[in-house]
CSV table of C-alpha atoms in Angstrom, one decimal:
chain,number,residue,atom,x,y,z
A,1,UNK,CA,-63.7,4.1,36.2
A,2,UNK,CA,-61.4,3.4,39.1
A,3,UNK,CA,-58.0,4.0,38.6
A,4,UNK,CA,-54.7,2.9,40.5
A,5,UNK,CA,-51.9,5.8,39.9
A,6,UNK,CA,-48.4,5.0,41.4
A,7,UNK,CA,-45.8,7.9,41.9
A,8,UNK,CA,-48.6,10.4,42.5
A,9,UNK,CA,-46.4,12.7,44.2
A,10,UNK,CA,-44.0,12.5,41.3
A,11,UNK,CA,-44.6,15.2,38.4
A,12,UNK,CA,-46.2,13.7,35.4
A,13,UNK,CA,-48.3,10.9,38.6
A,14,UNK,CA,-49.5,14.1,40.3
A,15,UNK,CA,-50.7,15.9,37.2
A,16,UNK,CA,-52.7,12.4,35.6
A,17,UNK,CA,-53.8,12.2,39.6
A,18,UNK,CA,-55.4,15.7,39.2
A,19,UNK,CA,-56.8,15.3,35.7
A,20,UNK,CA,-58.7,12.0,36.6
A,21,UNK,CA,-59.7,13.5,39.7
A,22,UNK,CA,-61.5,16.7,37.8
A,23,UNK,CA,-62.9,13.8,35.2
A,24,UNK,CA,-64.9,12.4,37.5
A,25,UNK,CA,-62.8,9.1,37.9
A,26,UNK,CA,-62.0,7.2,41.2
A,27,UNK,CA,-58.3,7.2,42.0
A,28,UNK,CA,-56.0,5.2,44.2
A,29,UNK,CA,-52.7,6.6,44.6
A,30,UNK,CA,-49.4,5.8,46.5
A,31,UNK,CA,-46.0,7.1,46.7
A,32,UNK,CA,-42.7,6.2,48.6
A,33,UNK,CA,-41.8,10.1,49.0
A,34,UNK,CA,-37.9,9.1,48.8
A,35,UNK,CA,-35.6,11.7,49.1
A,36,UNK,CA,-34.5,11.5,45.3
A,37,UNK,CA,-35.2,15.0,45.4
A,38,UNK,CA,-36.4,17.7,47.7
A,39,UNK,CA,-39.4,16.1,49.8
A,40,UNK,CA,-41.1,19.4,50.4
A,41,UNK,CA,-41.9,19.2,46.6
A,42,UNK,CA,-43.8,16.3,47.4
A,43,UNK,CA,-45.5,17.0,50.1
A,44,UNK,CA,-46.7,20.3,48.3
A,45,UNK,CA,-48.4,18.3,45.2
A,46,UNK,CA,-50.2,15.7,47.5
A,47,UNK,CA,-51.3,18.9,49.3
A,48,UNK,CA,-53.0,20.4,46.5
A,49,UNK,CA,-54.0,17.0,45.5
A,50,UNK,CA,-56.6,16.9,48.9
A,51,UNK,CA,-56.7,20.9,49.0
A,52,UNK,CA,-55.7,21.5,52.6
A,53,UNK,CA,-52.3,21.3,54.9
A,54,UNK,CA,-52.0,18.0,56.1
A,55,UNK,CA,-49.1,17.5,54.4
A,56,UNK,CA,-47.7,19.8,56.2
A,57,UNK,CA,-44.1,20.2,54.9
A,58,UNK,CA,-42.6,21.5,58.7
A,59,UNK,CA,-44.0,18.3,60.1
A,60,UNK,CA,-44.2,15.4,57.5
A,61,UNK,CA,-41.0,14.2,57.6
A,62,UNK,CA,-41.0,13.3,61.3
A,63,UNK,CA,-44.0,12.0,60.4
A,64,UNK,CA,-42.7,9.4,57.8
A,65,UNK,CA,-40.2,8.1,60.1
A,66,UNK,CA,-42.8,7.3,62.4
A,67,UNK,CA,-45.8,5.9,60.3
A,68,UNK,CA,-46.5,2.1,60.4
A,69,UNK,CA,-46.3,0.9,57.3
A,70,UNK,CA,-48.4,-2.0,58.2
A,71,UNK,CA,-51.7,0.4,58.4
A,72,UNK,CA,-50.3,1.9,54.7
A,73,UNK,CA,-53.4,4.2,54.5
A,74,UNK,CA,-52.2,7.7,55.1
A,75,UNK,CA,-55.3,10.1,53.4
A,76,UNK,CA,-58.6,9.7,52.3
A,77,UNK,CA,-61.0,12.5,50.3
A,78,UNK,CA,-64.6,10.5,50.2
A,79,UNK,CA,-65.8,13.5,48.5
A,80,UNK,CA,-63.1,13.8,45.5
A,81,UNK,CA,-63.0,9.6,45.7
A,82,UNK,CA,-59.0,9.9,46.3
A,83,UNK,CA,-57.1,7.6,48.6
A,84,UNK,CA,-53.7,8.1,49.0
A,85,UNK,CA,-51.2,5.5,49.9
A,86,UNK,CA,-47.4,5.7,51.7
A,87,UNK,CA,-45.8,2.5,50.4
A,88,UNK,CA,-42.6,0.8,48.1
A,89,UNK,CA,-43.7,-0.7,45.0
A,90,UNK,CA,-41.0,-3.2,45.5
A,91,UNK,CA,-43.1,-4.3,48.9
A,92,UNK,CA,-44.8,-7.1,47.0
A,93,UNK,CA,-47.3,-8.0,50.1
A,94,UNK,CA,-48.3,-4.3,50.5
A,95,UNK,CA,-48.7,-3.9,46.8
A,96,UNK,CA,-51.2,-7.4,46.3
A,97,UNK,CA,-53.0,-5.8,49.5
A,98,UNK,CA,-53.2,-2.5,47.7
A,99,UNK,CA,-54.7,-4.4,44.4
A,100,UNK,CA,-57.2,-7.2,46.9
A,101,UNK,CA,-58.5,-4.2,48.3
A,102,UNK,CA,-59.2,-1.8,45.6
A,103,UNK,CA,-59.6,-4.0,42.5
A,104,UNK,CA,-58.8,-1.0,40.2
A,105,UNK,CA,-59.9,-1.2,36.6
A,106,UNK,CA,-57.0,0.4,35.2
A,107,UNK,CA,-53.3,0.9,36.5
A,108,UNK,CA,-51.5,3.6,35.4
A,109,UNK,CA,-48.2,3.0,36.9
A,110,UNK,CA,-45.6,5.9,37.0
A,111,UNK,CA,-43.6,5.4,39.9
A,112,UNK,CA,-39.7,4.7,39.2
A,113,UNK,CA,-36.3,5.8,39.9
A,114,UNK,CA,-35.6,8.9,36.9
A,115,UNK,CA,-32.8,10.1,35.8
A,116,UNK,CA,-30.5,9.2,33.1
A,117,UNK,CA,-27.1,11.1,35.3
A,118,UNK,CA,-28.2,10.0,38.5
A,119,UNK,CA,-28.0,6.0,37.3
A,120,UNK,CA,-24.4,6.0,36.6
A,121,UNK,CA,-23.8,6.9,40.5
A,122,UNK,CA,-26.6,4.9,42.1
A,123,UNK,CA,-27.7,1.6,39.7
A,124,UNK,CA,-29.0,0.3,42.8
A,125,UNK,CA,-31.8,2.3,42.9
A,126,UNK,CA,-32.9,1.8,39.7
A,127,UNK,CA,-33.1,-2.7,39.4
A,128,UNK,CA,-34.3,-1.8,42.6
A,129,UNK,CA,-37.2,0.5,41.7
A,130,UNK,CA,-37.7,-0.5,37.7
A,131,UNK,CA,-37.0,-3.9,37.7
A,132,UNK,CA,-38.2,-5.2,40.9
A,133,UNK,CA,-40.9,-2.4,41.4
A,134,UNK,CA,-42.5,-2.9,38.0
A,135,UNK,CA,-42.3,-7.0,38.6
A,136,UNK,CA,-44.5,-6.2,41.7
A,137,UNK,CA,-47.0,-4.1,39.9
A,138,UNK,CA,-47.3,-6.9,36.4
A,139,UNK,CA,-47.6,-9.6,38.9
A,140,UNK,CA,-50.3,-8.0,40.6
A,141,UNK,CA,-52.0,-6.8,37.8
A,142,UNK,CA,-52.4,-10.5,36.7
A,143,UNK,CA,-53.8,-11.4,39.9
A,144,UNK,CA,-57.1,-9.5,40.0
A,145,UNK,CA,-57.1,-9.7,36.5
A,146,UNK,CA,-56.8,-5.6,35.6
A,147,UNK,CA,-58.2,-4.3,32.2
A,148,UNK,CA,-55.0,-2.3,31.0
A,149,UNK,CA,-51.6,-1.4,32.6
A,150,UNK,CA,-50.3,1.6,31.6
A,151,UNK,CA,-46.9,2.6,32.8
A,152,UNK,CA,-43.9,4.5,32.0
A,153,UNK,CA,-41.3,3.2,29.6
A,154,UNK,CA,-38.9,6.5,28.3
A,155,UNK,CA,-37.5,8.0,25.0
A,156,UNK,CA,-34.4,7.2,26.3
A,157,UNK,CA,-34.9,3.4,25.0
A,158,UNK,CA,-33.6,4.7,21.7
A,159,UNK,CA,-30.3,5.1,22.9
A,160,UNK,CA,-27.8,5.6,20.0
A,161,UNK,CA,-30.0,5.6,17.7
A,162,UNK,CA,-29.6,8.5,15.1
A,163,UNK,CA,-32.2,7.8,12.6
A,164,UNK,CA,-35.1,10.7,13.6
A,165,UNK,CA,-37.9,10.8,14.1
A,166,UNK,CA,-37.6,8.1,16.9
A,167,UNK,CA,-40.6,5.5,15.7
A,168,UNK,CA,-41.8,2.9,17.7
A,169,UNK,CA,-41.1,0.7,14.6
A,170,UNK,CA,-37.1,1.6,15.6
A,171,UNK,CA,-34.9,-1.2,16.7
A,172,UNK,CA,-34.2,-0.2,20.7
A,173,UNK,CA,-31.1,-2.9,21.4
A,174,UNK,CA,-28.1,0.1,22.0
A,175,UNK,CA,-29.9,1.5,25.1
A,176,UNK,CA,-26.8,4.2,26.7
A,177,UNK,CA,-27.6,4.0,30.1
A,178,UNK,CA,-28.7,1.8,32.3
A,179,UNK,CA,-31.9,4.1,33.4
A,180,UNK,CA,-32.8,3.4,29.9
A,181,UNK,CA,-31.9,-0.3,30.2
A,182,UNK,CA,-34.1,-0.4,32.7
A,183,UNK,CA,-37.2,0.7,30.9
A,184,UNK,CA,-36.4,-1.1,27.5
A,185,UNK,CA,-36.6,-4.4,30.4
A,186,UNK,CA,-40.1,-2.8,31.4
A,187,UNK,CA,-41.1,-2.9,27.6
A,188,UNK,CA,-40.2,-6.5,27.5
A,189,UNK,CA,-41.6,-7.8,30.2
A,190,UNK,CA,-44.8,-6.2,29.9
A,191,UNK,CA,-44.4,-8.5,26.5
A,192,UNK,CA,-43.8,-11.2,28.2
A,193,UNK,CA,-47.0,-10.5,30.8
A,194,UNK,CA,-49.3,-9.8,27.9
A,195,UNK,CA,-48.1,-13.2,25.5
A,196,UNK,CA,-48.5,-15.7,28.3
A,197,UNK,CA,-51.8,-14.2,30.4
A,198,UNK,CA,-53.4,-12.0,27.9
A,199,UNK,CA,-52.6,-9.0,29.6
A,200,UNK,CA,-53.1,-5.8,28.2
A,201,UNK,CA,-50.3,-3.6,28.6
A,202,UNK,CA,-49.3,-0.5,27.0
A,203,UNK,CA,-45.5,1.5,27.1
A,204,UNK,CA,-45.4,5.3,27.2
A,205,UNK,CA,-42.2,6.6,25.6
A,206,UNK,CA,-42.3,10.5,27.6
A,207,UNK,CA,-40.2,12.6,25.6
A,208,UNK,CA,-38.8,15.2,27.9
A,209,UNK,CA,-41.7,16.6,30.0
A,210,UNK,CA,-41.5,20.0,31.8
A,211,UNK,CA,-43.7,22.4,33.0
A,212,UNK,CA,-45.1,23.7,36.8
A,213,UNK,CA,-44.3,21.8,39.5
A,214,UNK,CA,-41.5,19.7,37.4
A,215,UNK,CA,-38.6,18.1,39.5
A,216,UNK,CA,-35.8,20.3,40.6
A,217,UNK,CA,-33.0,18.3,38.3
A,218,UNK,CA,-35.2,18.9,35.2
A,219,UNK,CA,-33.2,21.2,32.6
A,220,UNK,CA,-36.1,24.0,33.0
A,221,UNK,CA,-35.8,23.8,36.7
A,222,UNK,CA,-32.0,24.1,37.3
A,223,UNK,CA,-31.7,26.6,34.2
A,224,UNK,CA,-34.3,29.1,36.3
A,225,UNK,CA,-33.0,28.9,39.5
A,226,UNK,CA,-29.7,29.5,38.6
A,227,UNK,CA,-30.6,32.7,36.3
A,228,UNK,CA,-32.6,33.7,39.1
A,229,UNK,CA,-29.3,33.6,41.5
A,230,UNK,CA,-26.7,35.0,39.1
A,231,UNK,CA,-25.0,31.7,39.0
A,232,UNK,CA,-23.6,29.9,36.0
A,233,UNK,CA,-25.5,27.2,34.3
A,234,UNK,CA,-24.0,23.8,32.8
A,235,UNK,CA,-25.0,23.1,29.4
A,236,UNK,CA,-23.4,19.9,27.9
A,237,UNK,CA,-22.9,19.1,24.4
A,238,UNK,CA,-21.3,22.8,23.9
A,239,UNK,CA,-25.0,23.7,23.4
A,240,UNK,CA,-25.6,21.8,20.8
A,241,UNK,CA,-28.6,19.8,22.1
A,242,UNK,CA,-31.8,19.4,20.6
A,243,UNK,CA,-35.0,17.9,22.5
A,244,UNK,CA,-38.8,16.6,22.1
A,245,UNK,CA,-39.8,19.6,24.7
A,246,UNK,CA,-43.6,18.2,25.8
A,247,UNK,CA,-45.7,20.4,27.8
A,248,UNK,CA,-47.5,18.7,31.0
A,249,UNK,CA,-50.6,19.0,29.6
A,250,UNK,CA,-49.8,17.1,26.6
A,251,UNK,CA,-48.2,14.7,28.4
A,252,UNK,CA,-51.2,13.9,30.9
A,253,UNK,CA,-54.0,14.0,27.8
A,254,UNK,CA,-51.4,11.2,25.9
A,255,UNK,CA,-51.7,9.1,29.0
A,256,UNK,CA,-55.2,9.2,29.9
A,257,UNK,CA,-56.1,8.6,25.9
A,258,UNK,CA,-53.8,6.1,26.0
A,259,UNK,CA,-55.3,4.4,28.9
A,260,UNK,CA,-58.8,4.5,27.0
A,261,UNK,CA,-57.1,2.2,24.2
A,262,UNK,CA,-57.0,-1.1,25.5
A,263,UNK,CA,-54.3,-3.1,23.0
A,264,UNK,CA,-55.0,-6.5,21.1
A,265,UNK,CA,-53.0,-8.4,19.4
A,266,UNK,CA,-52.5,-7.1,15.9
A,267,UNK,CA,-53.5,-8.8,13.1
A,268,UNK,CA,-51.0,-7.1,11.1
A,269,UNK,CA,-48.2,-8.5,13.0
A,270,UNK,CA,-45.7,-10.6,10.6
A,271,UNK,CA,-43.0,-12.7,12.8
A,272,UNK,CA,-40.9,-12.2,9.8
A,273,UNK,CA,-40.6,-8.7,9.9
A,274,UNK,CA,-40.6,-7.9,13.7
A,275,UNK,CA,-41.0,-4.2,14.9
A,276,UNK,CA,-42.7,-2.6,18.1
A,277,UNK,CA,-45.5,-1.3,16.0
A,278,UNK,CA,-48.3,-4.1,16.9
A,279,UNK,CA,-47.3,-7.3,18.4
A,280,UNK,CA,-49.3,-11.1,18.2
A,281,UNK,CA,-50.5,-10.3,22.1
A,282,UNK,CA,-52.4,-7.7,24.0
A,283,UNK,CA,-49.1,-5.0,24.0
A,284,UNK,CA,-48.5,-1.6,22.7
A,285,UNK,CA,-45.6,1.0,22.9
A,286,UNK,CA,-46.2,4.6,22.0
A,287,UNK,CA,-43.8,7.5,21.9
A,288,UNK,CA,-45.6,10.3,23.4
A,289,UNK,CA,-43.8,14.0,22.8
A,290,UNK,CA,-44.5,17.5,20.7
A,291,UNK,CA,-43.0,16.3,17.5
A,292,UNK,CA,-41.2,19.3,17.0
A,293,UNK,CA,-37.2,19.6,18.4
A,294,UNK,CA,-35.8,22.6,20.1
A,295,UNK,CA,-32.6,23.6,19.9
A,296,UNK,CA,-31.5,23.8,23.6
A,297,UNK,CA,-30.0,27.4,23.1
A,298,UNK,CA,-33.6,28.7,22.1
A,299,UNK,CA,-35.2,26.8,24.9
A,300,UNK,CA,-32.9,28.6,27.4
A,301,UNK,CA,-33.1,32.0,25.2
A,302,UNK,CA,-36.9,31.7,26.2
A,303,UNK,CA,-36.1,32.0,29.6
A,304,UNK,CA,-33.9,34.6,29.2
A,305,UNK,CA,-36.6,36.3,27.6
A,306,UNK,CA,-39.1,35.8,29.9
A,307,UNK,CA,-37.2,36.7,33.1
A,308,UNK,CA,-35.6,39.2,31.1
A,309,UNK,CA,-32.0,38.3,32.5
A,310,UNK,CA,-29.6,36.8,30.5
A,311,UNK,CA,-27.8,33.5,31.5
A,312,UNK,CA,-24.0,32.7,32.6
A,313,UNK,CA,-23.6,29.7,30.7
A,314,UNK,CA,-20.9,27.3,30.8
A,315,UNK,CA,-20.5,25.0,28.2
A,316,UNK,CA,-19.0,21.2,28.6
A,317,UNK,CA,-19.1,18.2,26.9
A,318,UNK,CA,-21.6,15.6,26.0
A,319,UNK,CA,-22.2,13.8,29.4
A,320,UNK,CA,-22.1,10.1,29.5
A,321,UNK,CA,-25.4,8.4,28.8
A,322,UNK,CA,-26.7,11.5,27.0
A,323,UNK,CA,-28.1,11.6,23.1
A,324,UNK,CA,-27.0,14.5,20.8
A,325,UNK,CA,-31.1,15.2,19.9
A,326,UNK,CA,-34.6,13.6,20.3
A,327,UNK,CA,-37.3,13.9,18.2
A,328,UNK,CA,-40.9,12.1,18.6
A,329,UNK,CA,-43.0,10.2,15.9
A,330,UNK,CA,-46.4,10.5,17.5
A,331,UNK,CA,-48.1,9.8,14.2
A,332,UNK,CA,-49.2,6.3,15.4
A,333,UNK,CA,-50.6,7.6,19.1
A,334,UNK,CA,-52.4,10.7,16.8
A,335,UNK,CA,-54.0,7.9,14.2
A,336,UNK,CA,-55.2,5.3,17.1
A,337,UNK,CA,-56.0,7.7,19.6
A,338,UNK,CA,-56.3,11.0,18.1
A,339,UNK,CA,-53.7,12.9,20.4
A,340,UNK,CA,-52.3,16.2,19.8
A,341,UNK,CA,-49.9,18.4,21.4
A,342,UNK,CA,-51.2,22.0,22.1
A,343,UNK,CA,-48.8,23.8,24.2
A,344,UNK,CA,-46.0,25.9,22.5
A,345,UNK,CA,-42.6,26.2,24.0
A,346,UNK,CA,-43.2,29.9,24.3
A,347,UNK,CA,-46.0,29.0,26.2
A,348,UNK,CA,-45.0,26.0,28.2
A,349,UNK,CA,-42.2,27.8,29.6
A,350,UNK,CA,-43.9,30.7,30.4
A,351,UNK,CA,-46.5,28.8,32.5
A,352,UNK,CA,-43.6,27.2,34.2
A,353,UNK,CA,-41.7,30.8,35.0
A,354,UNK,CA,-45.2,31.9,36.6
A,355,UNK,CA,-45.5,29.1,38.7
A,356,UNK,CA,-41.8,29.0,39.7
A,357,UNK,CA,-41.9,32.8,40.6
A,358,UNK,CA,-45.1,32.2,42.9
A,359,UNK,CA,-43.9,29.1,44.8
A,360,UNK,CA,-40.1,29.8,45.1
């Protein structure tokens, strides 16, 4: 199978990158590397993606500001069947180039602006990004006629919702920020897409993914580091959080089983009676988490306990565009593709401590 993964040297792209790679799959991959967060991060994934240095991190950046975008090929493995690709999925020419010359099977797309804080202070970069980005990829995808899209929606569509679990069968019209907006828009589009050219599409509803090599404004990340450096660390909601913590591993084997499950329209659907459940068109949604909340004061007392420090914690209010607590269905991605989370917290965050010690 050949498989087209955007954001690859984003967390969750690189990790499905890696696992199709060891399946035996074909992979095209690009990235825009923006400066979201620390580069070097980047550049180290797509390192061990090829196994070797050219992403070197002392020399890539003077590198980006001189490569010609025209060319867009940056790395190729022949033996591992990996391209790599520097371009902006809101580049509509390069991405229909990307597509005529590959002609993927299946897209997986995960590239996007994250961050629920960082939308309130730069909503450019997400109609940018999620909006215009993912017009690019559904456009192309109906072009050269792909088999499934795949891409990222969020458990942040369910907004102020306080009904839990969170099931896709959940109205998702109060979204609270506009990152969530944005991927509630992605859900509905991809609708659109799959009622008037039949193609399939399918929503991933991540519910709070950590684990090694995570981003650096990840709860798990900043919590460590600051530990580490006897600084104080901001938890909001005067610790009263609760979250669908999913392991990286979990999260990957949702994705690529997802990507196996090519949607039709539903004989069950009853325009009546919407929901999100099935659909009269070639479209899913599926919340992909652990199904099991932790309080946020026993996810950071796992740290604690691991690095056998204790934390200086200062507690502050909600924030704007937060929710109180999350908490996954996955009993409709379990039934139709037969996921099921493996990794405990205990464990998760250990594996995440040992990679963090080693690389920081």
């Amino acid at each position: 199978m050949k498989y087209l993964v955007t954001g690859s040297a984003g967390f969750i792209g690189f990790h499905v990158t890696k696992k199709l790679i060891e399946n035996g799959h074909e992979v095209i991959c690009c990235d825009n590397l923006n400066s979201y967060y620390d580069q070097n991060l980047k550049f180290s994934r797509l390192s061990n993606l090829f196994d070797d240095d050219l992403f070197d991190v002392a020399e890539i950046s003077k590198k980006i500001l001189k490569w010609n975008q025209s060319k867009l090929i940056f790395k190729q493995n022949k033996k591992k069947s990996l391209t790599f690709y520097y371009l902006d999925i809101q580049d509509k020419n390069h991405i229909e180039n990307l597509f005529e010359a590959h002609n993927p099977d299946v897209v997986i797309h995960l590239a996007a602006q994250a961050g629920v804080r960082y939308s309130i202070t730069n909503p450019e970069a997400y109609i940018s990004s999620n909006l215009l980005g993912f017009f690019n990829i559904l456009e192309a995808s109906k072009k050269f006629n792909i088999k499934h899209l795949v891409y990222a929606s969020s458990s942040s569509v369910y907004g102020s919702n306080t009904k839990l679990p969170f099931s896709e069968t959940d109205a998702v019209s109060h979204p609270l920020s506009l990152y969530a907006s944005t991927k509630k828009s992605n859900e509905m589009l991809a609708h659109s897409y799959s009622n008037i050219h039949q193609l399939p599409t399918t929503g991933l509803r991540f519910f709070t993914a950590y684990g090694p090599w995570g981003r650096p404004d990840m709860s798990l990340f900043l919590f460590t580091k600051a530990i580490l450096n006897n600084e104080e660390i901001e938890v909001f909601n005067f610790g009263e959080h609760k979250r669908d913590f999913t392991y990286i591993d979990d999260i990957v084997d949702g994705t690529i089983k997802v990507s196996n499950y090519i949607p039709e329209a539903s004989s069950k659907w009853d325009g009546k009676r919407p929901n999100q459940e099935n659909s009269s068109c070639p479209w899913r949604v599926f919340n992909i988490g652990n199904g099991n909340p932790v309080p946020l004061m026993d996810f950071i007392s796992n740290i604690e306990k691991r690095l056998n420090k204790k934390a200086k914690i200062k507690f502050l209010p909600l924030q704007p565009g937060d929710v109180p607590e999350t908490h996954a269905d996955i009993s409709l991605l379990t039934k139709l593709t037969g996921y099921k989370p493996k990794t405990s917290i205990e464990e998760g965050v250990n594996n995440f401590l040992d990679w963090y010690v080693e690389h920081h």
